[in-house]
Structures are given as C-alpha cells and as structure tokens.
Amino acid sequence: MKQTRLRNAVSLAMNALVFLMVLGAMVWFFTPHGADGVGNMNQGGARVLKYFTVDSNLLAALACLLMIPYNIRSIRRGEDAIPAWALTLKMIGTVAVTLTLAVVMLYFVPLVGPAAVLTGANFLLHLLCPLLAIVSFCFFERGHRFTKLEMLLGVAPAVLYGVVYLTRVVFLKDWEDFYAFNVGGFWYITFFAIPAVNYLFALGIRALHNRFVRQPAKTGKKL
C-alpha cells in the first residue's frame, strides 16, 4: 500500500510537470518572444501546430492531465485505481513523444546540431517532456497490461500526421519540407518507414510497462 502511494505520487508529479511544461511552452510560442519560434521550429503562434513535436507533446500533456485525478484517487485508496482508457491514452501520447525524441536525437542532432533542437522551449518539447512521459508510463503507472495489437494505437498519431505532412508537402506544396523527409523525392520510403520504426519503439515501451504489471489471473482462455 505504501509503495503504491509512493509510486502514484511520483507519477502524479511527473504528469503535472509534463502538463505544466507543455502549457508553458505553448504560451511562450504565443508571446512576442516566441513569435518566430526557436531553433529548427521557426514558427510561432498557431503555426507551430504544424510540427509533430508540438502535436505529440500536446497529446501527451492531455493524457498526463487526465491521469492526475486517478493518481490522486490511487494515493487516497492505497491501490492502483487508474482505468484502462486513461492508461491507453497515456500510452498513445507516450509512444508519440518517443518518436519525437528519437527523431530529434538520431536525426536532427547529427543534421543540425544540438543547439538548434535543445534550446529553450525545444529542450522541453524535444527532450525533457518525452523522457518524463516515458519514465512515468513505463515504471510508475499500473492497471493494464497492453497487447501488441493495442500498441498499434500508439502509432496512429504518426500515421495521421504523415498523411497531413505528405498532402501539404508533396501534393499541395504549401508547406516546406521542414523535416527533410522528401529529400530526393523518397517520401514513399519515409511515409511507411517512420510508423514501422515507431511501432518498434512502442513494443519496447510495452515490454517495459508490462514487466511491472501483474499477470492477469488465468481463466482457461488464451490471452
């Protein structure tokens, strides 16, 4: 009981931090100082919503906000009381920001250098918030064991964003290729490769999360 309360208190703190930091970053983008964006995200105001970094962090922040009352309920009861739907939304947001973190560290840091992607609001959205979401979901939140099929839901944001990005960059041509995913006209490779890689990340997150969740009681049926 004590361990459950402590674990949910840590989860509560991390969820609150993610929500507040994303909220702070978004407010900053709508101030005169953030009107021109920062680093590789050189847009401010509502235009910043065209970046997957922002969209994925907003999704994760919403999931974290919805987790907070259930963290509090779990602390009061001394037992995990987080419903499966809330954990599922947290999983989707976590998988989305995991992709953000991976693309930044493996692609943009070598391409444009760390200063362009890890300064100011970018530090929060590209690194700190994704890490907090991953750690909280994998190590401190319980209540539901995820199947491999359920983890496909975590890839949905990347697929939906990919459709929008493809439409605006390749077909409508009213967005610049700011992620450089169509260099050489090879959009059809990145369009399918990125969700596939994202699913591999999702499986890794599932493995960590499920490791700390109790096996369901056997009912004689295969799960």
Short mmCIF file of C-alpha atoms in Angstrom, two decimals:
data_model
loop_
_atom_site.label_atom_id
_atom_site.label_comp_id
_atom_site.label_asym_id
_atom_site.label_seq_id
_atom_site.Cartn_x
_atom_site.Cartn_y
_atom_site.Cartn_z
CA MET A 1 0.00 0.00 0.00
CA LYS A 2 2.79 2.42 0.94
CA GLN A 3 4.71 1.53 -2.22
CA THR A 4 1.59 2.08 -4.34
CA ARG A 5 1.03 5.51 -2.82
CA LEU A 6 4.67 6.48 -3.38
CA ARG A 7 4.62 5.24 -6.97
CA ASN A 8 1.45 7.18 -7.75
CA ALA A 9 2.85 10.27 -6.06
CA VAL A 10 5.87 10.12 -8.37
CA SER A 11 3.58 9.54 -11.35
CA LEU A 12 1.43 12.48 -10.26
CA ALA A 13 4.45 14.76 -10.04
CA MET A 14 5.72 13.71 -13.47
CA ASN A 15 2.30 14.05 -15.10
CA ALA A 16 1.86 17.51 -13.59
CA LEU A 17 5.32 18.56 -14.76
CA VAL A 18 4.69 17.40 -18.32
CA PHE A 19 1.37 19.24 -18.48
CA LEU A 20 2.77 22.45 -17.00
CA MET A 21 5.91 22.46 -19.15
CA VAL A 22 3.98 21.86 -22.37
CA LEU A 23 1.47 24.53 -21.37
CA GLY A 24 4.33 26.93 -20.63
CA ALA A 25 6.00 26.19 -23.97
CA MET A 26 2.73 26.78 -25.84
CA VAL A 27 2.10 30.07 -24.04
CA TRP A 28 5.64 31.15 -24.93
CA PHE A 29 5.03 30.46 -28.63
CA PHE A 30 2.14 32.93 -28.49
CA THR A 31 4.20 35.72 -26.91
CA PRO A 32 6.28 38.27 -28.86
CA HIS A 33 9.44 36.43 -27.78
CA GLY A 34 8.17 33.16 -29.26
CA ALA A 35 6.55 34.61 -32.38
CA ASP A 36 9.43 33.43 -34.57
CA GLY A 37 9.76 30.03 -32.91
CA VAL A 38 13.06 28.61 -31.75
CA GLY A 39 15.78 26.55 -33.40
CA ASN A 40 14.51 24.19 -36.06
CA MET A 41 10.88 25.13 -35.23
CA ASN A 42 10.99 28.59 -36.79
CA GLN A 43 7.29 29.33 -36.47
CA GLY A 44 5.27 30.80 -33.63
CA GLY A 45 1.63 31.25 -32.76
CA ALA A 46 -0.88 28.82 -34.22
CA ARG A 47 1.59 27.98 -37.00
CA VAL A 48 3.62 25.97 -34.51
CA LEU A 49 0.87 23.34 -34.60
CA LYS A 50 2.19 22.09 -37.93
CA TYR A 51 5.12 20.45 -36.13
CA PHE A 52 4.74 16.87 -34.94
CA THR A 53 6.85 17.82 -31.92
CA VAL A 54 4.13 20.18 -30.74
CA ASP A 55 1.22 17.91 -31.63
CA SER A 56 2.74 14.89 -29.91
CA ASN A 57 3.55 16.88 -26.78
CA LEU A 58 0.04 18.34 -26.64
CA LEU A 59 -1.37 14.82 -26.85
CA ALA A 60 0.96 13.61 -24.10
CA ALA A 61 0.12 16.65 -21.95
CA LEU A 62 -3.61 15.97 -22.30
CA ALA A 63 -3.07 12.34 -21.33
CA CYS A 64 -1.00 13.41 -18.32
CA LEU A 65 -3.67 15.88 -17.22
CA LEU A 66 -6.35 13.18 -17.35
CA MET A 67 -4.13 10.84 -15.34
CA ILE A 68 -3.81 13.26 -12.41
CA PRO A 69 -7.22 12.70 -10.74
CA TYR A 70 -6.67 8.94 -10.92
CA ASN A 71 -3.20 9.32 -9.41
CA ILE A 72 -4.84 11.20 -6.54
CA ARG A 73 -7.55 8.54 -6.17
CA SER A 74 -4.88 5.82 -6.14
CA ILE A 75 -2.93 7.66 -3.43
CA ARG A 76 -6.04 8.02 -1.28
CA ARG A 77 -7.06 4.37 -1.66
CA GLY A 78 -3.57 2.95 -1.40
CA GLU A 79 -4.20 0.87 -4.51
CA ASP A 80 -3.94 1.45 -8.25
CA ALA A 81 -7.20 2.96 -9.49
CA ILE A 82 -6.30 4.13 -12.99
CA PRO A 83 -8.80 2.97 -15.64
CA ALA A 84 -7.61 1.21 -18.78
CA TRP A 85 -8.82 4.04 -21.05
CA ALA A 86 -6.67 6.61 -19.22
CA LEU A 87 -3.62 4.34 -19.40
CA THR A 88 -4.32 3.72 -23.08
CA LEU A 89 -4.40 7.44 -23.83
CA LYS A 90 -1.18 7.86 -21.82
CA MET A 91 0.36 5.04 -23.86
CA ILE A 92 -0.62 6.71 -27.15
CA GLY A 93 0.83 10.04 -26.04
CA THR A 94 3.98 8.37 -24.75
CA VAL A 95 4.59 6.48 -27.99
CA ALA A 96 4.07 9.71 -29.93
CA VAL A 97 6.62 11.70 -27.93
CA THR A 98 9.01 8.74 -28.06
CA LEU A 99 9.04 9.20 -31.83
CA THR A 100 9.70 12.91 -31.33
CA LEU A 101 12.61 12.16 -29.00
CA ALA A 102 14.08 9.52 -31.32
CA VAL A 103 13.86 11.66 -34.46
CA VAL A 104 15.48 14.58 -32.65
CA MET A 105 18.35 12.61 -31.12
CA LEU A 106 19.05 10.26 -34.03
CA TYR A 107 18.26 12.53 -36.97
CA PHE A 108 18.23 16.23 -36.15
CA VAL A 109 21.10 16.41 -33.67
CA PRO A 110 23.56 14.93 -36.22
CA LEU A 111 21.94 17.00 -39.01
CA VAL A 112 21.73 20.49 -37.48
CA GLY A 113 23.49 20.18 -34.14
CA PRO A 114 22.12 20.09 -30.57
CA ALA A 115 21.78 23.87 -30.17
CA ALA A 116 19.05 24.04 -32.82
CA VAL A 117 16.88 21.37 -31.21
CA LEU A 118 17.69 21.50 -27.50
CA THR A 119 17.42 25.21 -26.67
CA GLY A 120 14.63 26.95 -24.79
CA ALA A 121 11.18 25.51 -25.44
CA ASN A 122 12.77 22.91 -27.70
CA PHE A 123 14.60 21.44 -24.70
CA LEU A 124 11.25 20.86 -23.01
CA LEU A 125 9.38 19.51 -26.03
CA HIS A 126 12.20 17.55 -27.65
CA LEU A 127 13.80 16.01 -24.58
CA LEU A 128 12.51 16.62 -21.06
CA CYS A 129 8.76 16.12 -21.54
CA PRO A 130 9.19 12.96 -23.67
CA LEU A 131 11.57 11.47 -21.10
CA LEU A 132 9.18 12.19 -18.22
CA ALA A 133 6.27 10.66 -20.14
CA ILE A 134 8.29 7.53 -20.93
CA VAL A 135 9.63 7.06 -17.41
CA SER A 136 6.28 7.66 -15.71
CA PHE A 137 4.37 5.32 -18.02
CA CYS A 138 6.93 2.51 -18.05
CA PHE A 139 7.95 2.45 -14.39
CA PHE A 140 5.29 4.10 -12.22
CA GLU A 141 1.86 3.52 -13.76
CA ARG A 142 -0.08 0.27 -13.36
CA GLY A 143 -3.51 -1.14 -14.05
CA HIS A 144 -3.42 -2.59 -17.54
CA ARG A 145 -1.19 -4.96 -19.47
CA PHE A 146 -1.01 -3.97 -23.14
CA THR A 147 -1.12 -6.38 -26.05
CA LYS A 148 0.92 -5.98 -29.21
CA LEU A 149 -2.29 -5.22 -31.08
CA GLU A 150 -3.18 -2.41 -28.67
CA MET A 151 0.21 -0.83 -29.27
CA LEU A 152 -0.82 -0.15 -32.85
CA LEU A 153 -2.98 2.63 -31.39
CA GLY A 154 0.24 4.32 -30.35
CA VAL A 155 1.31 4.56 -33.98
CA ALA A 156 -1.93 6.23 -35.07
CA PRO A 157 -0.71 9.82 -34.39
CA ALA A 158 2.38 9.27 -36.59
CA VAL A 159 0.26 7.81 -39.39
CA LEU A 160 -2.31 10.63 -39.24
CA TYR A 161 0.40 13.27 -39.16
CA GLY A 162 2.20 11.53 -42.02
CA VAL A 163 -0.91 11.78 -44.18
CA VAL A 164 -1.21 15.52 -43.47
CA TYR A 165 2.51 16.13 -43.99
CA LEU A 166 2.52 14.18 -47.26
CA THR A 167 -0.52 16.07 -48.53
CA ARG A 168 0.81 19.51 -47.66
CA VAL A 169 4.45 18.96 -48.70
CA VAL A 170 4.22 16.66 -51.72
CA PHE A 171 0.80 17.28 -53.24
CA LEU A 172 -0.36 20.75 -52.22
CA LYS A 173 3.22 22.05 -51.85
CA ASP A 174 2.15 24.76 -49.40
CA TRP A 175 4.47 23.52 -46.63
CA GLU A 176 8.22 23.44 -46.89
CA ASP A 177 9.77 20.04 -46.26
CA PHE A 178 10.95 21.13 -42.80
CA TYR A 179 11.59 17.56 -41.71
CA ALA A 180 13.51 16.81 -44.91
CA PHE A 181 11.57 13.58 -45.33
CA ASN A 182 11.11 14.11 -49.06
CA VAL A 183 14.75 14.71 -49.97
CA GLY A 184 15.36 13.12 -53.36
CA GLY A 185 11.64 12.52 -53.76
CA PHE A 186 11.78 9.47 -51.46
CA TRP A 187 8.67 10.38 -49.46
CA TYR A 188 7.20 6.94 -50.04
CA ILE A 189 10.03 5.39 -48.04
CA THR A 190 9.76 7.64 -45.00
CA PHE A 191 5.95 7.54 -45.11
CA PHE A 192 5.99 3.82 -44.33
CA ALA A 193 9.32 3.54 -42.53
CA ILE A 194 8.58 6.03 -39.76
CA PRO A 195 5.36 4.34 -38.49
CA ALA A 196 7.14 0.98 -38.68
CA VAL A 197 10.02 2.26 -36.56
CA ASN A 198 7.52 3.94 -34.23
CA TYR A 199 5.83 0.57 -33.71
CA LEU A 200 9.17 -0.95 -32.72
CA PHE A 201 9.55 1.80 -30.13
CA ALA A 202 6.00 1.04 -28.98
CA LEU A 203 6.88 -2.60 -28.46
CA GLY A 204 9.87 -1.58 -26.36
CA ILE A 205 7.68 0.67 -24.23
CA ARG A 206 5.15 -2.16 -23.88
CA ALA A 207 7.85 -4.55 -22.72
CA LEU A 208 9.00 -2.16 -20.00
CA HIS A 209 5.49 -1.25 -18.87
CA ASN A 210 4.16 -4.82 -18.80
CA ARG A 211 7.19 -6.05 -16.89
CA PHE A 212 5.94 -4.26 -13.79
CA VAL A 213 2.25 -5.10 -14.18
CA ARG A 214 0.87 -8.28 -12.67
CA GLN A 215 -0.18 -11.07 -14.99
CA PRO A 216 -3.98 -11.38 -15.23
CA ALA A 217 -5.48 -14.34 -13.44
CA LYS A 218 -5.73 -17.46 -15.59
CA THR A 219 -9.24 -18.20 -16.81
CA GLY A 220 -8.54 -21.16 -19.03
CA LYS A 221 -8.58 -18.99 -22.14
CA LYS A 222 -5.52 -17.85 -24.04
CA LEU A 223 -4.96 -14.10 -23.94
#
